[in-house]
C-alpha atoms as a printed R data frame, in Angstrom:
    type eleno elety resid chain resno       x       y       z
1   ATOM     1    CA   MET     A     1  -4.469 -17.367  -1.101
2   ATOM     2    CA   LEU     A     2  -3.712 -13.707  -0.285
3   ATOM     3    CA   THR     A     3  -2.528 -13.138  -3.851
4   ATOM     4    CA   GLY     A     4  -5.709 -14.761  -5.175
5   ATOM     5    CA   ILE     A     5  -7.802 -12.444  -3.010
6   ATOM     6    CA   ALA     A     6  -5.787  -9.464  -4.254
7   ATOM     7    CA   ALA     A     7  -6.192 -10.567  -7.874
8   ATOM     8    CA   GLU     A     8  -9.973 -10.866  -7.636
9   ATOM     9    CA   GLN     A     9 -10.229  -7.524  -5.825
10  ATOM    10    CA   TRP     A    10  -8.166  -5.998  -8.638
11  ATOM    11    CA   ARG     A    11 -10.467  -7.540 -11.244
12  ATOM    12    CA   SER     A    12 -13.549  -6.302  -9.355
13  ATOM    13    CA   ALA     A    13 -12.122  -2.773  -9.239
14  ATOM    14    CA   SER     A    14 -11.245  -2.991 -12.938
15  ATOM    15    CA   GLN     A    15 -14.821  -3.905 -13.793
16  ATOM    16    CA   SER     A    16 -16.262  -0.890 -11.969
17  ATOM    17    CA   VAL     A    17 -13.744   1.317 -13.822
18  ATOM    18    CA   GLU     A    18 -14.942  -0.238 -17.090
19  ATOM    19    CA   ASP     A    19 -18.568   0.378 -16.115
20  ATOM    20    CA   PHE     A    20 -18.020   4.062 -15.386
21  ATOM    21    CA   ALA     A    21 -16.065   4.404 -18.646
22  ATOM    22    CA   ARG     A    22 -19.116   2.951 -20.409
23  ATOM    23    CA   LEU     A    23 -21.355   5.515 -18.692
24  ATOM    24    CA   GLU     A    24 -19.004   8.276 -19.789
25  ATOM    25    CA   ARG     A    25 -19.418   7.209 -23.413
26  ATOM    26    CA   GLU     A    26 -23.192   7.120 -22.983
27  ATOM    27    CA   TRP     A    27 -23.241  10.627 -21.478
28  ATOM    28    CA   ASP     A    28 -21.052  11.916 -24.281
29  ATOM    29    CA   ALA     A    29 -23.339  10.326 -26.895
30  ATOM    30    CA   ALA     A    30 -26.412  11.809 -25.206
31  ATOM    31    CA   LEU     A    31 -25.130  15.312 -25.915
32  ATOM    32    CA   SER     A    32 -25.021  14.691 -29.658
33  ATOM    33    CA   THR     A    33 -28.307  12.806 -30.081
34  ATOM    34    CA   PRO     A    34 -31.912  13.977 -29.692
35  ATOM    35    CA   ARG     A    35 -32.841  13.638 -26.014
36  ATOM    36    CA   SER     A    36 -35.161  15.361 -23.579
37  ATOM    37    CA   PRO     A    37 -33.784  18.524 -21.936
38  ATOM    38    CA   LYS     A    38 -33.700  16.692 -18.590
39  ATOM    39    CA   ASP     A    39 -31.607  13.823 -19.970
40  ATOM    40    CA   ILE     A    40 -29.226  16.215 -21.699
41  ATOM    41    CA   LEU     A    41 -28.802  18.268 -18.528
42  ATOM    42    CA   ARG     A    42 -28.160  15.158 -16.455
43  ATOM    43    CA   ALA     A    43 -25.657  13.785 -18.987
44  ATOM    44    CA   LYS     A    44 -23.835  17.108 -19.178
45  ATOM    45    CA   SER     A    45 -23.613  17.424 -15.392
46  ATOM    46    CA   ASN     A    46 -22.347  13.869 -14.924
47  ATOM    47    CA   LEU     A    47 -19.868  14.237 -17.778
48  ATOM    48    CA   GLU     A    48 -18.411  17.411 -16.292
49  ATOM    49    CA   ARG     A    49 -18.083  15.811 -12.891
50  ATOM    50    CA   PHE     A    50 -16.478  12.707 -14.432
51  ATOM    51    CA   LYS     A    51 -13.917  14.745 -16.368
52  ATOM    52    CA   SER     A    52 -13.156  16.699 -13.205
53  ATOM    53    CA   SER     A    53 -12.593  13.504 -11.218
54  ATOM    54    CA   PRO     A    54 -12.346  10.354 -13.389
55  ATOM    55    CA   TRP     A    55 -13.156   7.017 -11.815
56  ATOM    56    CA   THR     A    56  -9.811   5.232 -11.495
57  ATOM    57    CA   MET     A    57  -8.537   2.082  -9.804
58  ATOM    58    CA   ARG     A    58  -7.835   4.152  -6.718
59  ATOM    59    CA   GLN     A    59 -11.477   5.238  -6.350
60  ATOM    60    CA   ALA     A    60 -12.661   1.713  -7.188
61  ATOM    61    CA   PHE     A    61 -10.510   0.102  -4.496
62  ATOM    62    CA   PHE     A    62 -11.514   2.782  -2.007
63  ATOM    63    CA   ALA     A    63 -15.211   2.138  -2.605
64  ATOM    64    CA   ASP     A    64 -14.874  -1.658  -2.535
65  ATOM    65    CA   MET     A    65 -13.101  -1.543   0.814
66  ATOM    66    CA   GLY     A    66 -15.981   0.379   2.403
67  ATOM    67    CA   GLY     A    67 -14.473   3.862   2.147
68  ATOM    68    CA   ILE     A    68 -17.604   5.510   0.715
69  ATOM    69    CA   LEU     A    69 -20.793   5.931   2.750
70  ATOM    70    CA   LEU     A    70 -24.170   6.676   1.204
71  ATOM    71    CA   ASP     A    71 -26.414   9.167   2.988
72  ATOM    72    CA   CYS     A    72 -30.055   8.616   1.987
73  ATOM    73    CA   PRO     A    73 -32.954  10.655   3.413
74  ATOM    74    CA   ASP     A    74 -34.709   7.671   5.010
75  ATOM    75    CA   SER     A    75 -31.761   5.626   6.274
76  ATOM    76    CA   SER     A    76 -28.634   5.861   8.343
77  ATOM    77    CA   GLN     A    77 -25.373   6.023   6.429
78  ATOM    78    CA   PHE     A    78 -24.079   2.744   5.006
79  ATOM    79    CA   PRO     A    79 -21.144   1.747   2.771
80  ATOM    80    CA   VAL     A    80 -21.469   1.175  -0.971
81  ATOM    81    CA   ASP     A    81 -19.005  -0.469  -3.332
82  ATOM    82    CA   GLY     A    82 -18.039   0.609  -6.822
83  ATOM    83    CA   HIS     A    83 -20.618  -1.522  -8.623
84  ATOM    84    CA   GLN     A    84 -23.433  -0.260  -6.419
85  ATOM    85    CA   LEU     A    85 -22.370   3.305  -7.235
86  ATOM    86    CA   VAL     A    86 -22.535   2.466 -10.941
87  ATOM    87    CA   TYR     A    87 -26.080   1.200 -10.426
88  ATOM    88    CA   LEU     A    88 -27.147   4.325  -8.521
89  ATOM    89    CA   VAL     A    89 -25.692   6.715 -11.088
90  ATOM    90    CA   GLU     A    90 -26.934   4.751 -14.097
91  ATOM    91    CA   ASN     A    91 -30.478   4.674 -12.728
92  ATOM    92    CA   ASP     A    92 -30.437   8.398 -11.883
93  ATOM    93    CA   HIS     A    93 -30.637   7.939  -8.119
94  ATOM    94    CA   MET     A    94 -27.642  10.214  -7.626
95  ATOM    95    CA   GLU     A    95 -25.096  12.236  -9.567
96  ATOM    96    CA   TYR     A    96 -21.711  10.888 -10.498
97  ATOM    97    CA   PRO     A    97 -19.652  10.825  -7.257
98  ATOM    98    CA   ASP     A    98 -17.035  13.561  -7.413
99  ATOM    99    CA   VAL     A    99 -14.456  11.797  -5.255
100 ATOM   100    CA   LYS     A   100 -11.020  13.273  -5.857
101 ATOM   101    CA   SER     A   101  -8.095  10.891  -6.070
102 ATOM   102    CA   ARG     A   102  -6.087  13.249  -3.894
103 ATOM   103    CA   THR     A   103  -8.771  13.110  -1.205
104 ATOM   104    CA   ILE     A   104  -8.392   9.346  -1.014
105 ATOM   105    CA   TRP     A   105  -4.609   9.381  -1.002
106 ATOM   106    CA   ASP     A   106  -4.554  11.937   1.818
107 ATOM   107    CA   ARG     A   107  -6.304   9.281   3.929
108 ATOM   108    CA   ASN     A   108  -3.831   6.595   2.902
109 ATOM   109    CA   LYS     A   109  -1.334   5.291   5.477
110 ATOM   110    CA   ALA     A   110   1.152   3.889   2.963
111 ATOM   111    CA   ASP     A   111   2.643   6.098   0.242
112 ATOM   112    CA   THR     A   112   4.113   5.019  -3.069
113 ATOM   113    CA   PHE     A   113   7.679   5.630  -1.870
114 ATOM   114    CA   THR     A   114   7.293   3.173   1.014
115 ATOM   115    CA   ARG     A   115   5.868   0.513  -1.283
116 ATOM   116    CA   ALA     A   116   8.606   1.068  -3.861
117 ATOM   117    CA   LEU     A   117  11.311   0.853  -1.175
118 ATOM   118    CA   THR     A   118   9.885  -2.435   0.113
119 ATOM   119    CA   LEU     A   119   9.730  -3.798  -3.421
120 ATOM   120    CA   ILE     A   120  13.365  -2.826  -4.048
121 ATOM   121    CA   GLN     A   121  14.467  -4.660  -0.901
122 ATOM   122    CA   ILE     A   122  12.721  -7.902  -1.780
123 ATOM   123    CA   VAL     A   123  13.918  -7.752  -5.402
124 ATOM   124    CA   TRP     A   124  17.490  -7.334  -4.116
125 ATOM   125    CA   PHE     A   125  17.074 -10.454  -1.970
126 ATOM   126    CA   LEU     A   126  15.759 -12.245  -5.050
127 ATOM   127    CA   PHE     A   127  18.880 -11.285  -7.047
128 ATOM   128    CA   GLN     A   128  21.062 -12.400  -4.159
129 ATOM   129    CA   SER     A   129  19.411 -15.818  -4.199
130 ATOM   130    CA   ILE     A   130  19.801 -16.138  -7.975
131 ATOM   131    CA   GLY     A   131  23.461 -15.175  -7.641
132 ATOM   132    CA   ARG     A   132  24.005 -17.828  -4.988
133 ATOM   133    CA   TRP     A   133  22.424 -20.451  -7.197
134 ATOM   134    CA   ALA     A   134  24.580 -19.404 -10.176
135 ATOM   135    CA   GLN     A   135  27.781 -19.685  -8.096
136 ATOM   136    CA   HIS     A   136  26.713 -22.983  -6.502
137 ATOM   137    CA   LEU     A   137  26.418 -21.515  -3.022
138 ATOM   138    CA   ALA     A   138  23.996 -23.218  -0.687
139 ATOM   139    CA   LEU     A   139  20.664 -21.718   0.353
140 ATOM   140    CA   SER     A   140  19.004 -22.452   3.663
141 ATOM   141    CA   THR     A   141  15.422 -23.669   3.878
142 ATOM   142    CA   PHE     A   142  14.629 -20.380   5.620
143 ATOM   143    CA   GLU     A   143  15.839 -18.467   2.552
144 ATOM   144    CA   LEU     A   144  13.892 -20.788   0.265
145 ATOM   145    CA   SER     A   145  10.694 -20.128   2.231
146 ATOM   146    CA   SER     A   146  11.476 -16.424   2.040
147 ATOM   147    CA   LEU     A   147  11.712 -16.704  -1.751
148 ATOM   148    CA   ALA     A   148   8.221 -18.210  -1.824
149 ATOM   149    CA   PHE     A   149   6.908 -15.299   0.240
150 ATOM   150    CA   ILE     A   150   8.753 -12.833  -2.001
151 ATOM   151    CA   PHE     A   151   7.179 -14.409  -5.075
152 ATOM   152    CA   SER     A   152   3.772 -13.955  -3.445
153 ATOM   153    CA   THR     A   153   4.549 -10.410  -2.274
154 ATOM   154    CA   ILE     A   154   5.610  -9.212  -5.718
155 ATOM   155    CA   ASN     A   155   2.382 -10.462  -7.257
156 ATOM   156    CA   THR     A   156   0.245  -9.100  -4.415
157 ATOM   157    CA   THR     A   157   1.995  -5.719  -4.586
158 ATOM   158    CA   PHE     A   158   1.147  -5.455  -8.275
159 ATOM   159    CA   PHE     A   159  -2.559  -6.007  -7.630
160 ATOM   160    CA   PHE     A   160  -2.672  -3.740  -4.551
161 ATOM   161    CA   TRP     A   161  -0.510  -0.943  -5.949
162 ATOM   162    CA   HIS     A   162  -3.454   1.475  -6.231
163 ATOM   163    CA   LYS     A   163  -5.244   0.286  -3.103
164 ATOM   164    CA   PRO     A   164  -5.270   2.707  -0.140
165 ATOM   165    CA   ARG     A   165  -4.161   1.273   3.170
166 ATOM   166    CA   ASP     A   166  -5.660   1.594   6.647
167 ATOM   167    CA   VAL     A   167  -8.087   4.347   5.685
168 ATOM   168    CA   ALA     A   168 -10.025   5.327   8.805
169 ATOM   169    CA   THR     A   169 -12.065   8.312   7.553
170 ATOM   170    CA   PRO     A   170 -14.757   7.550   4.941
171 ATOM   171    CA   VAL     A   171 -16.160   9.862   2.285
172 ATOM   172    CA   VAL     A   172 -19.887  10.550   2.678
173 ATOM   173    CA   LEU     A   173 -21.950  10.938  -0.500
174 ATOM   174    CA   PRO     A   174 -25.477  12.415  -0.385
175 ATOM   175    CA   CYS     A   175 -28.206  10.542  -2.274
176 ATOM   176    CA   ARG     A   176 -31.363  12.403  -3.212
177 ATOM   177    CA   THR     A   177 -33.411   9.195  -3.588
178 ATOM   178    CA   THR     A   178 -34.738   7.317  -0.588
179 ATOM   179    CA   VAL     A   179 -33.775   3.694  -0.018
180 ATOM   180    CA   ALA     A   180 -37.455   2.762  -0.294
181 ATOM   181    CA   ASP     A   181 -37.669   4.310  -3.774
182 ATOM   182    CA   ILE     A   182 -34.454   2.611  -4.877
183 ATOM   183    CA   GLN     A   183 -35.761  -0.769  -3.797
184 ATOM   184    CA   ARG     A   184 -39.196  -0.173  -5.261
185 ATOM   185    CA   LYS     A   185 -37.762   0.672  -8.680
186 ATOM   186    CA   ALA     A   186 -35.627  -2.474  -8.532
187 ATOM   187    CA   HIS     A   187 -38.824  -4.591  -8.307
188 ATOM   188    CA   ASP     A   188 -38.178  -8.278  -7.526
189 ATOM   189    CA   ARG     A   189 -34.425  -7.873  -7.216
190 ATOM   190    CA   ALA     A   190 -34.736  -6.043  -3.896
191 ATOM   191    CA   ARG     A   191 -37.448  -8.094  -2.214
192 ATOM   192    CA   GLN     A   192 -35.128 -10.427  -0.318
193 ATOM   193    CA   SER     A   193 -33.833  -9.382   3.098
194 ATOM   194    CA   TYR     A   194 -30.304  -8.052   3.093
195 ATOM   195    CA   LEU     A   195 -27.271  -9.195   5.109
196 ATOM   196    CA   ARG     A   196 -25.236  -5.993   5.118
197 ATOM   197    CA   THR     A   197 -26.864  -3.023   3.398
198 ATOM   198    CA   PRO     A   198 -30.137  -2.275   1.557
199 ATOM   199    CA   LEU     A   199 -28.177  -2.374  -1.719
200 ATOM   200    CA   ASP     A   200 -27.094  -6.000  -1.377
201 ATOM   201    CA   PHE     A   201 -29.414  -6.818  -4.281
202 ATOM   202    CA   VAL     A   202 -27.136  -4.877  -6.642
203 ATOM   203    CA   LYS     A   203 -24.314  -7.332  -6.053
204 ATOM   204    CA   PRO     A   204 -24.975 -10.322  -8.304
205 ATOM   205    CA   PRO     A   205 -24.358 -13.900  -7.108
206 ATOM   206    CA   ILE     A   206 -20.708 -14.883  -6.902
207 ATOM   207    CA   SER     A   207 -19.575 -15.872 -10.350
208 ATOM   208    CA   ARG     A   208 -19.029 -19.514 -11.180
209 ATOM   209    CA   THR     A   209 -15.544 -18.611 -12.394
210 ATOM   210    CA   SER     A   210 -14.268 -17.353  -9.029
211 ATOM   211    CA   LEU     A   211 -11.238 -19.277  -7.781
212 ATOM   212    CA   ILE     A   212 -11.508 -17.887  -4.244
213 ATOM   213    CA   ALA     A   213 -15.223 -18.340  -3.507
214 ATOM   214    CA   PRO     A   214 -14.987 -22.120  -2.875
215 ATOM   215    CA   PHE     A   215 -12.214 -21.484  -0.338
216 ATOM   216    CA   TRP     A   216 -14.376 -19.021   1.598
217 ATOM   217    CA   PHE     A   217 -17.239 -21.489   1.532
218 ATOM   218    CA   GLY     A   218 -15.017 -24.097   3.180
219 ATOM   219    CA   ILE     A   219 -13.905 -21.600   5.829
220 ATOM   220    CA   ARG     A   220 -17.506 -20.627   6.559
221 ATOM   221    CA   VAL     A   221 -18.644 -24.229   6.867
222 ATOM   222    CA   CYS     A   222 -15.777 -25.542   8.986
223 ATOM   223    CA   PHE     A   223 -15.567 -22.592  11.365
224 ATOM   224    CA   ASP     A   224 -19.269 -21.664  11.368
225 ATOM   225    CA   TRP     A   225 -18.435 -18.172  10.109
226 ATOM   226    CA   ARG     A   226 -21.557 -16.067   9.829
227 ATOM   227    CA   GLU     A   227 -21.859 -13.216   7.335
228 ATOM   228    CA   GLU     A   228 -24.696 -11.402   9.049
229 ATOM   229    CA   SER     A   229 -23.911  -8.138  10.784
230 ATOM   230    CA   ASP     A   230 -25.132  -7.440  14.325
231 ATOM   231    CA   GLU     A   231 -26.265  -3.982  13.229
232 ATOM   232    CA   LEU     A   232 -28.189  -3.343  10.022
233 ATOM   233    CA   PRO     A   233 -27.339  -1.637   7.861
234 ATOM   234    CA   THR     A   234 -23.698  -2.292   8.657
235 ATOM   235    CA   LYS     A   235 -21.538   0.769   9.179
236 ATOM   236    CA   THR     A   236 -18.508  -0.599   7.411
237 ATOM   237    CA   PHE     A   237 -17.310  -3.630   5.534
238 ATOM   238    CA   GLY     A   238 -13.975  -4.953   4.455
239 ATOM   239    CA   ASN     A   239 -13.415  -6.294   0.983
240 ATOM   240    CA   ILE     A   240 -11.440  -9.393   1.862
241 ATOM   241    CA   ARG     A   241 -14.184 -11.440   0.198
242 ATOM   242    CA   THR     A   242 -14.758  -9.119  -2.746
243 ATOM   243    CA   THR     A   243 -15.165 -11.062  -5.980
244 ATOM   244    CA   PRO     A   244 -15.720  -9.683  -9.491
245 ATOM   245    CA   PRO     A   245 -19.473  -9.477 -10.286
246 ATOM   246    CA   ARG     A   246 -18.872 -10.504 -13.899
247 ATOM   247    CA   GLY     A   247 -16.441 -13.206 -12.903
248 ATOM   248    CA   ILE     A   248 -12.810 -13.533 -13.868
249 ATOM   249    CA   LYS     A   249 -11.406 -13.929 -17.352
250 ATOM   250    CA   VAL     A   250  -9.763 -16.978 -18.867
251 ATOM   251    CA   SER     A   251  -6.428 -15.200 -18.614
252 ATOM   252    CA   ASP     A   252  -7.028 -14.772 -14.866
253 ATOM   253    CA   ILE     A   253  -7.658 -18.500 -14.483
254 ATOM   254    CA   VAL     A   254  -4.493 -19.350 -16.423
255 ATOM   255    CA   TYR     A   255  -2.477 -16.887 -14.354
256 ATOM   256    CA   GLY     A   256  -3.951 -18.199 -11.094
257 ATOM   257    CA   SER     A   257  -3.143 -21.798 -11.998
258 ATOM   258    CA   ILE     A   258   0.452 -21.013 -13.024
259 ATOM   259    CA   TYR     A   259   0.998 -18.852  -9.954
260 ATOM   260    CA   THR     A   260  -0.367 -21.470  -7.543
261 ATOM   261    CA   LEU     A   261   1.729 -24.280  -8.983
262 ATOM   262    CA   ALA     A   262   4.840 -22.077  -9.060
263 ATOM   263    CA   TYR     A   263   4.363 -20.847  -5.482
264 ATOM   264    CA   PHE     A   264   4.038 -24.300  -3.947
265 ATOM   265    CA   GLY     A   265   6.584 -25.715  -6.380
266 ATOM   266    CA   ILE     A   266   9.286 -23.401  -4.991
267 ATOM   267    CA   HIS     A   267   9.535 -25.573  -1.884
268 ATOM   268    CA   LEU     A   268  10.392 -28.555  -4.092
269 ATOM   269    CA   ALA     A   269  13.638 -26.770  -4.959
270 ATOM   270    CA   GLY     A   270  14.804 -27.807  -1.496
271 ATOM   271    CA   TRP     A   271  14.449 -31.510  -2.372
272 ATOM   272    CA   ASN     A   272  18.221 -32.120  -2.145
273 ATOM   273    CA   PHE     A   273  19.071 -29.446   0.404
274 ATOM   274    CA   VAL     A   274  21.269 -30.383   3.342
275 ATOM   275    CA   PHE     A   275  19.109 -30.951   6.437
276 ATOM   276    CA   PRO     A   276  20.156 -31.611  10.034
277 ATOM   277    CA   SER     A   277  18.704 -35.136   9.752
278 ATOM   278    CA   ARG     A   278  17.370 -37.545   7.161
279 ATOM   279    CA   THR     A   279  13.968 -37.471   8.852
280 ATOM   280    CA   GLU     A   280  13.665 -33.700   8.453
281 ATOM   281    CA   GLN     A   281  14.593 -33.968   4.794
282 ATOM   282    CA   MET     A   282  11.919 -36.599   4.192
283 ATOM   283    CA   LEU     A   283   9.303 -34.554   6.036
284 ATOM   284    CA   TRP     A   284  10.233 -31.500   3.933
285 ATOM   285    CA   ARG     A   285   9.813 -33.498   0.739
286 ATOM   286    CA   ILE     A   286   6.495 -34.953   1.873
287 ATOM   287    CA   SER     A   287   5.158 -31.560   2.999
288 ATOM   288    CA   SER     A   288   6.198 -29.922  -0.280
289 ATOM   289    CA   LEU     A   289   4.498 -32.652  -2.305
290 ATOM   290    CA   VAL     A   290   1.372 -32.435  -0.138
291 ATOM   291    CA   LEU     A   291   1.096 -28.661  -0.635
292 ATOM   292    CA   LEU     A   292   1.601 -28.977  -4.381
293 ATOM   293    CA   GLY     A   293  -0.834 -31.886  -4.541
294 ATOM   294    CA   LEU     A   294  -3.516 -30.027  -2.594
295 ATOM   295    CA   SER     A   295  -3.187 -27.018  -4.905
296 ATOM   296    CA   ILE     A   296  -3.598 -29.260  -7.965
297 ATOM   297    CA   PHE     A   297  -6.551 -30.995  -6.320
298 ATOM   298    CA   TYR     A   298  -8.194 -27.639  -5.496
299 ATOM   299    CA   LEU     A   299  -7.776 -26.267  -9.018
300 ATOM   300    CA   SER     A   300  -9.020 -29.526 -10.546
301 ATOM   301    CA   ALA     A   301 -12.030 -29.673  -8.233
302 ATOM   302    CA   VAL     A   302 -13.004 -26.086  -9.023
303 ATOM   303    CA   ALA     A   303 -12.621 -26.680 -12.760
304 ATOM   304    CA   PHE     A   304 -14.594 -29.930 -12.637
305 ATOM   305    CA   GLY     A   305 -17.310 -28.420 -10.449
306 ATOM   306    CA   THR     A   306 -17.593 -25.374 -12.699
307 ATOM   307    CA   VAL     A   307 -18.052 -27.439 -15.853
308 ATOM   308    CA   MET     A   308 -20.218 -30.171 -14.340
309 ATOM   309    CA   ALA     A   309 -22.196 -28.140 -11.769
310 ATOM   310    CA   SER     A   310 -25.619 -28.450 -13.395
311 ATOM   311    CA   ARG     A   311 -25.289 -32.158 -14.079
312 ATOM   312    CA   LEU     A   312 -23.972 -32.922 -10.591
313 ATOM   313    CA   ALA     A   313 -26.877 -31.013  -9.037
314 ATOM   314    CA   ARG     A   314 -29.379 -33.089 -11.017
315 ATOM   315    CA   TRP     A   315 -27.627 -36.417 -10.434
316 ATOM   316    CA   LEU     A   316 -26.790 -36.060  -6.737
317 ATOM   317    CA   PHE     A   317 -29.522 -33.792  -5.366
318 ATOM   318    CA   LYS     A   318 -32.300 -33.905  -7.989
319 ATOM   319    CA   ASN     A   319 -31.982 -30.128  -8.238
320 ATOM   320    CA   ASN     A   320 -32.385 -28.227 -11.502
321 ATOM   321    CA   GLU     A   321 -31.593 -24.752 -10.181
322 ATOM   322    CA   ALA     A   322 -27.980 -25.041  -8.963
323 ATOM   323    CA   THR     A   323 -25.604 -24.030 -11.757
324 ATOM   324    CA   THR     A   324 -22.376 -23.288  -9.850
325 ATOM   325    CA   ILE     A   325 -20.047 -25.246  -7.606
326 ATOM   326    CA   LEU     A   326 -21.188 -23.110  -4.670
327 ATOM   327    CA   GLY     A   327 -24.780 -23.900  -5.522
328 ATOM   328    CA   ILE     A   328 -24.006 -27.603  -5.232
329 ATOM   329    CA   ALA     A   329 -22.094 -27.080  -1.988
330 ATOM   330    CA   SER     A   330 -25.038 -25.220  -0.463
331 ATOM   331    CA   LEU     A   331 -27.245 -28.272  -1.101
332 ATOM   332    CA   MET     A   332 -25.049 -30.490   1.085
333 ATOM   333    CA   PRO     A   333 -25.957 -31.163   4.721
334 ATOM   334    CA   ARG     A   334 -23.564 -29.301   6.982
335 ATOM   335    CA   TRP     A   335 -22.099 -32.525   8.414
336 ATOM   336    CA   LEU     A   336 -21.206 -33.686   4.923
337 ATOM   337    CA   ALA     A   337 -19.614 -30.362   3.981
338 ATOM   338    CA   VAL     A   338 -17.573 -30.366   7.209
339 ATOM   339    CA   THR     A   339 -16.522 -33.982   6.606
340 ATOM   340    CA   ILE     A   340 -15.256 -33.093   3.121
341 ATOM   341    CA   HIS     A   341 -13.503 -29.819   3.957
342 ATOM   342    CA   SER     A   342 -12.061 -30.422   7.436
343 ATOM   343    CA   PRO     A   343  -9.452 -33.059   6.458
344 ATOM   344    CA   ILE     A   344  -8.201 -30.768   3.695
345 ATOM   345    CA   PHE     A   345  -7.686 -27.852   6.093
346 ATOM   346    CA   VAL     A   346  -6.021 -30.116   8.668
347 ATOM   347    CA   ILE     A   347  -3.625 -31.686   6.159
348 ATOM   348    CA   TYR     A   348  -2.792 -28.305   4.655
349 ATOM   349    CA   GLY     A   349  -2.220 -26.786   8.103
350 ATOM   350    CA   ILE     A   350   0.167 -29.564   9.155
351 ATOM   351    CA   ALA     A   351   2.170 -29.462   5.909
352 ATOM   352    CA   ARG     A   352   2.303 -25.669   5.827
353 ATOM   353    CA   GLY     A   353   3.193 -25.488   9.499
354 ATOM   354    CA   TYR     A   354   6.088 -27.911   9.069
355 ATOM   355    CA   ILE     A   355   7.531 -25.925   6.151
356 ATOM   356    CA   ILE     A   356   7.493 -22.753   8.245
357 ATOM   357    CA   VAL     A   357   8.879 -24.354  11.424
358 ATOM   358    CA   GLU     A   358  11.581 -26.310   9.601
359 ATOM   359    CA   GLY     A   359  12.797 -23.099   8.000
360 ATOM   360    CA   PHE     A   360  13.835 -21.936  11.478
361 ATOM   361    CA   VAL     A   361  14.786 -25.295  13.011
362 ATOM   362    CA   SER     A   362  17.189 -26.221  10.210
363 ATOM   363    CA   LEU     A   363  19.280 -23.118  10.918
364 ATOM   364    CA   ARG     A   364  20.998 -25.055  13.710
365 ATOM   365    CA   ILE     A   365  23.098 -27.007  11.190
366 ATOM   366    CA   LEU     A   366  23.987 -25.429   7.851
367 ATOM   367    CA   PRO     A   367  26.447 -26.245   5.065
368 ATOM   368    CA   VAL     A   368  29.557 -24.072   5.117
369 ATOM   369    CA   THR     A   369  28.817 -22.406   1.742
370 ATOM   370    CA   VAL     A   370  25.705 -20.779   3.244
371 ATOM   371    CA   PHE     A   371  28.062 -18.337   4.934
372 ATOM   372    CA   SER     A   372  29.834 -17.413   1.691
373 ATOM   373    CA   SER     A   373  28.922 -14.176  -0.099
374 ATOM   374    CA   VAL     A   374  28.128 -13.795  -3.768
375 ATOM   375    CA   LYS     A   375  31.108 -12.558  -5.777
376 ATOM   376    CA   TRP     A   376  29.389 -10.180  -8.138
377 ATOM   377    CA   SER     A   377  32.629  -9.404  -9.969
378 ATOM   378    CA   ASN     A   378  32.532 -12.930 -11.389
379 ATOM   379    CA   PHE     A   379  29.491 -11.942 -13.443
380 ATOM   380    CA   VAL     A   380  31.439  -9.135 -15.161
381 ATOM   381    CA   PRO     A   381  33.181 -10.210 -18.399
382 ATOM   382    CA   HIS     A   382  36.991  -9.994 -18.188
383 ATOM   383    CA   PHE     A   383  38.978  -9.272 -21.298
């Protein structure tokens, strides 16, 4: 799930980078076409600021994780994400934010060297495991579980490579337009009360193609997790639930499906491993099949709900407005939603917990070849 969250955060950041690149092209075109002096001056100023500090994945991640605060004349400072900044700049509420990449990285607690060193270590462990398999040396269930985590870590590291870590000091951007004027110019979009900041209306509804949104809905229902902040506007927000405003691409869905099946399928490689007892082996097999089955069920349910959302809403709830799987879920009584989601979380927790615990417990009895080292010289051709 962490990798899925990272992937959708990466896609969200990519979309704000694409949006600012589109604005750059519009500003550049404005300089060569007949426009009012005010528009030309604004385009020239924004273009110069953009060329001085281009909007990259680093700035996009930093904004989405709550690292940028907006300072409006009639409101206390509040965080804005990358897509809200695009809206403010595009509608001439503020100039392009000149946020230097170096300024963000100076606040970062994890440098590229540290990340690269960690990646090298886990890749070395991966090669060790492949070498053991090639020379028919046994692996422990602990090592197999570690391989699953390594597979997840490599993918997550790719998506989070440009994301700053543990940034404690935000960047404050002045906005010359009042919040009241911003909301007034937005008309009906801004009339609903907000949950976090006055710019919540800029964030569109969660896309029907999100693979993570249904998971968060289940968490919120089962554990009564509220999204409202005690203080409005909120002073900070994390982006653990950030989802791409324009949804994810087909390639993202294909990748997510392959990754999920591969991650939970890794545990099936221990089907014929040597276990301390027959019972532990059977429980490992059952837990591995349960995890793989739940992942297939989740992906199938999301796909079915995405395609059939409108029809299901009409058939089951006589509702013509719900068009997404989350829209259907929101129509359910809470007791029904809890009844549907709770068993899934319980079964997953038991199966996942056993896999983790057994990885340690099985270390008490291991086959003798587990203690043998890989003979790398055997992989070198001898003439």
